[in-house]
């Protein structure tokens, strides 16, 4: 069951509604930077989804064979500066599917993801959404991630990038594309989409890697994510937020 949020009165006055029509295909966009260890499984699982019309990998300057691997896997490969929002923006601009699905290189889609995502748009006021999320091999401190997806959307109207956000292509065009930000692009994307209609959670669950938590520690990683989120709300620049997020 989808989690519904935001009725029509949350939209901006005067914004023309998105045309109601049947949506049938998804284009997947994956931003990469040295993702050779993760990319193959992600792409193979995505390609097994019948509704997927194409997969575009937008690389930010990898030196580990990511580009060669993506090419061998049959993906369309584009090159861009290393900025997640900018990479997603470029890939989405080139995509042709009815729905654009923004996928992290270490997030695995389930077989029914395409059907579940497209089903959300049977409700004409839905402009985008994401999936419920679990971690692969989590520690006990990381449990409850699936429930937090619902709370985050219900309380703050936000979806996280590792939940595999999907958007109607015409809605994405209407808001000017994916925000060209090096970090927190999904927060800004959700804010802009909520001006057009509702965001929902699809009836499917993705799984994502725990590698960042393994590298930096669970508590330290959650602390850093919280710090970056608060600083973003306070108006700190995206570049400074990225330095905080990426510091060793």
XYZ file of C-alpha atoms in Angstrom:
248
model
C 0.000 0.000 0.000
C 1.349 3.446 -0.858
C 1.782 6.007 1.869
C -0.105 9.084 0.728
C 0.849 12.600 1.704
C -0.116 16.196 0.908
C -3.516 17.031 -0.479
C -4.104 19.400 -3.370
C -4.241 22.471 -1.106
C -0.489 22.130 -0.486
C 0.221 23.091 -4.101
C 1.078 26.597 -5.155
C -1.891 28.698 -6.231
C -1.917 29.121 -9.995
C 0.272 26.126 -10.800
C -1.278 24.189 -13.674
C -1.912 20.522 -12.765
C 0.147 17.824 -14.474
C -1.705 16.161 -17.343
C -3.371 12.900 -16.345
C -2.286 9.997 -18.574
C -1.168 6.398 -18.337
C 2.543 6.014 -17.558
C 4.178 2.825 -18.807
C 7.985 3.027 -18.751
C 10.844 3.980 -16.453
C 14.274 5.347 -17.254
C 16.882 4.746 -14.558
C 19.697 7.214 -13.881
C 22.674 6.161 -11.745
C 25.350 8.683 -10.673
C 28.749 7.060 -10.156
C 32.204 7.850 -8.853
C 34.438 4.791 -8.432
C 31.543 2.342 -8.077
C 33.007 -0.691 -9.849
C 32.506 -2.896 -6.774
C 28.791 -2.083 -6.469
C 27.524 -1.283 -9.945
C 27.167 -4.691 -11.578
C 24.657 -6.142 -9.109
C 22.682 -2.899 -9.094
C 22.428 -2.767 -12.880
C 21.607 -6.453 -13.292
C 18.749 -6.226 -10.805
C 17.442 -3.044 -12.419
C 17.610 -4.519 -15.920
C 15.483 -7.493 -14.833
C 12.526 -5.166 -14.218
C 10.201 -5.350 -17.254
C 9.085 -1.711 -17.094
C 12.657 -0.351 -17.325
C 13.203 1.179 -20.772
C 16.840 2.140 -20.268
C 19.637 2.673 -17.763
C 21.935 5.689 -17.900
C 25.122 5.865 -15.848
C 26.501 9.370 -15.359
C 30.087 9.139 -14.193
C 31.896 11.854 -12.262
C 35.466 10.881 -13.168
C 35.996 7.318 -11.940
C 39.436 5.737 -12.102
C 38.491 2.186 -11.063
C 36.914 0.838 -14.237
C 33.362 1.982 -13.496
C 32.900 3.476 -16.967
C 34.164 0.370 -18.717
C 31.928 -1.835 -16.570
C 28.855 0.300 -17.230
C 29.535 0.151 -20.954
C 29.973 -3.633 -20.856
C 26.651 -3.912 -18.991
C 24.905 -2.125 -21.847
C 24.197 1.152 -20.062
C 24.203 4.515 -21.730
C 27.237 6.275 -20.246
C 27.577 10.029 -19.834
C 30.405 12.012 -18.273
C 30.024 14.958 -15.907
C 31.730 16.778 -13.073
C 31.593 14.967 -9.733
C 28.385 16.412 -8.295
C 25.556 14.023 -7.520
C 22.811 16.509 -8.288
C 24.510 17.621 -11.488
C 25.047 14.038 -12.607
C 21.422 13.129 -11.927
C 20.278 16.261 -13.713
C 22.246 15.425 -16.843
C 21.039 11.842 -16.937
C 17.415 12.801 -16.325
C 17.543 15.392 -19.097
C 18.590 12.678 -21.541
C 16.068 10.071 -20.353
C 12.973 9.283 -22.403
C 10.834 7.126 -20.076
C 7.517 8.312 -18.682
C 9.030 8.132 -15.187
C 12.614 8.918 -14.147
C 14.022 6.758 -11.356
C 17.117 8.140 -9.588
C 19.110 5.196 -8.291
C 22.208 5.076 -6.096
C 24.871 2.663 -7.288
C 24.625 0.564 -4.107
C 20.807 0.396 -3.878
C 19.116 -2.762 -5.178
C 15.633 -2.667 -6.673
C 13.275 -5.625 -6.136
C 11.701 -7.352 -9.172
C 8.350 -5.625 -8.660
C 9.763 -2.116 -8.351
C 8.649 -0.941 -11.780
C 5.080 -2.121 -11.351
C 4.905 -0.624 -7.850
C 6.271 2.754 -8.945
C 3.971 3.089 -11.946
C 0.955 2.075 -9.854
C 1.453 5.193 -7.712
C 0.602 7.396 -10.685
C -2.857 5.933 -11.054
C -3.663 8.710 -8.598
C -3.502 11.818 -10.818
C -2.258 14.174 -8.104
C 0.868 12.073 -7.430
C 3.994 13.550 -9.019
C 6.671 11.362 -7.469
C 7.714 9.033 -4.718
C 10.221 6.486 -3.542
C 10.394 3.029 -1.969
C 10.532 1.742 1.550
C 14.167 0.979 2.441
C 16.130 -1.551 4.448
C 19.874 -1.961 4.919
C 21.692 -5.108 3.902
C 23.373 -6.733 6.918
C 22.584 -3.944 9.391
C 23.800 -3.732 12.955
C 21.141 -3.476 15.663
C 21.657 0.305 15.773
C 20.534 0.537 12.147
C 17.302 -1.391 12.459
C 14.050 0.461 11.953
C 15.167 2.094 8.704
C 11.979 1.007 6.930
C 9.737 2.651 9.519
C 11.795 5.844 9.380
C 10.956 6.167 5.672
C 7.303 6.583 6.580
C 7.954 8.975 9.447
C 10.292 11.109 7.347
C 7.698 11.508 4.610
C 4.782 12.019 6.977
C 6.519 14.556 9.229
C 8.786 16.364 6.802
C 7.682 15.555 3.279
C 11.147 14.192 2.495
C 12.497 11.201 0.627
C 16.124 10.065 0.782
C 18.246 9.398 -2.275
C 18.980 5.813 -1.286
C 15.225 5.100 -1.362
C 15.367 5.308 -5.194
C 13.265 8.414 -5.849
C 11.052 8.289 -8.938
C 9.395 11.245 -10.657
C 7.042 11.806 -13.565
C 9.218 13.121 -16.392
C 6.781 15.908 -17.233
C 6.695 16.966 -13.564
C 10.493 16.997 -13.414
C 10.612 19.171 -16.510
C 8.030 21.502 -14.990
C 10.215 22.205 -11.930
C 13.346 22.708 -14.044
C 14.977 19.295 -13.585
C 16.963 17.748 -10.753
C 18.576 20.509 -8.649
C 22.254 20.866 -9.579
C 23.624 20.487 -6.044
C 26.587 18.399 -4.848
C 24.627 17.249 -1.790
C 21.064 17.449 -0.432
C 19.693 17.528 -3.967
C 16.927 15.138 -2.956
C 15.692 17.509 -0.234
C 15.411 20.368 -2.706
C 13.856 18.076 -5.311
C 11.137 17.021 -2.860
C 10.467 20.621 -1.881
C 9.922 21.630 -5.491
C 7.811 18.597 -6.338
C 5.473 19.217 -3.406
C 4.453 22.443 -5.153
C 2.930 20.363 -7.935
C 1.316 17.489 -6.064
C 1.773 14.601 -3.673
C 4.731 12.364 -2.867
C 4.125 8.743 -1.884
C 5.907 5.548 -0.907
C 5.426 2.674 -3.345
C 4.463 -0.837 -2.317
C 7.991 -2.271 -2.624
C 11.194 -2.208 -0.576
C 14.723 -1.516 -1.806
C 17.878 -2.611 -0.002
C 20.990 -0.504 0.273
C 24.577 -0.982 1.380
C 25.918 -0.334 4.869
C 29.380 0.521 3.536
C 29.393 4.117 4.780
C 28.402 2.996 8.272
C 31.093 0.319 8.193
C 33.702 2.867 7.143
C 32.886 5.677 9.574
C 30.944 3.907 12.335
C 27.183 3.842 12.847
C 26.816 6.577 15.460
C 29.311 8.876 13.786
C 27.550 8.454 10.428
C 24.117 9.211 11.852
C 25.531 12.227 13.702
C 27.104 13.560 10.525
C 23.893 13.062 8.537
C 21.963 14.932 11.199
C 24.502 17.743 11.281
C 24.389 18.181 7.522
C 20.585 18.196 7.524
C 20.382 20.871 10.233
C 23.026 23.026 8.539
C 21.107 22.690 5.271
C 17.943 23.963 6.956
C 19.959 26.866 8.357
C 21.066 27.844 4.863
C 24.678 26.690 4.775
C 26.129 26.356 1.274
C 25.986 22.973 -0.498
C 29.757 22.903 -1.006
C 30.449 23.354 2.704
C 27.895 20.654 3.518
C 29.640 18.280 1.152
C 32.971 18.906 2.867
C 31.404 18.036 6.221
C 29.730 14.926 4.827
C 32.859 13.656 3.060
C 35.444 14.394 5.730
C 37.393 11.382 6.994
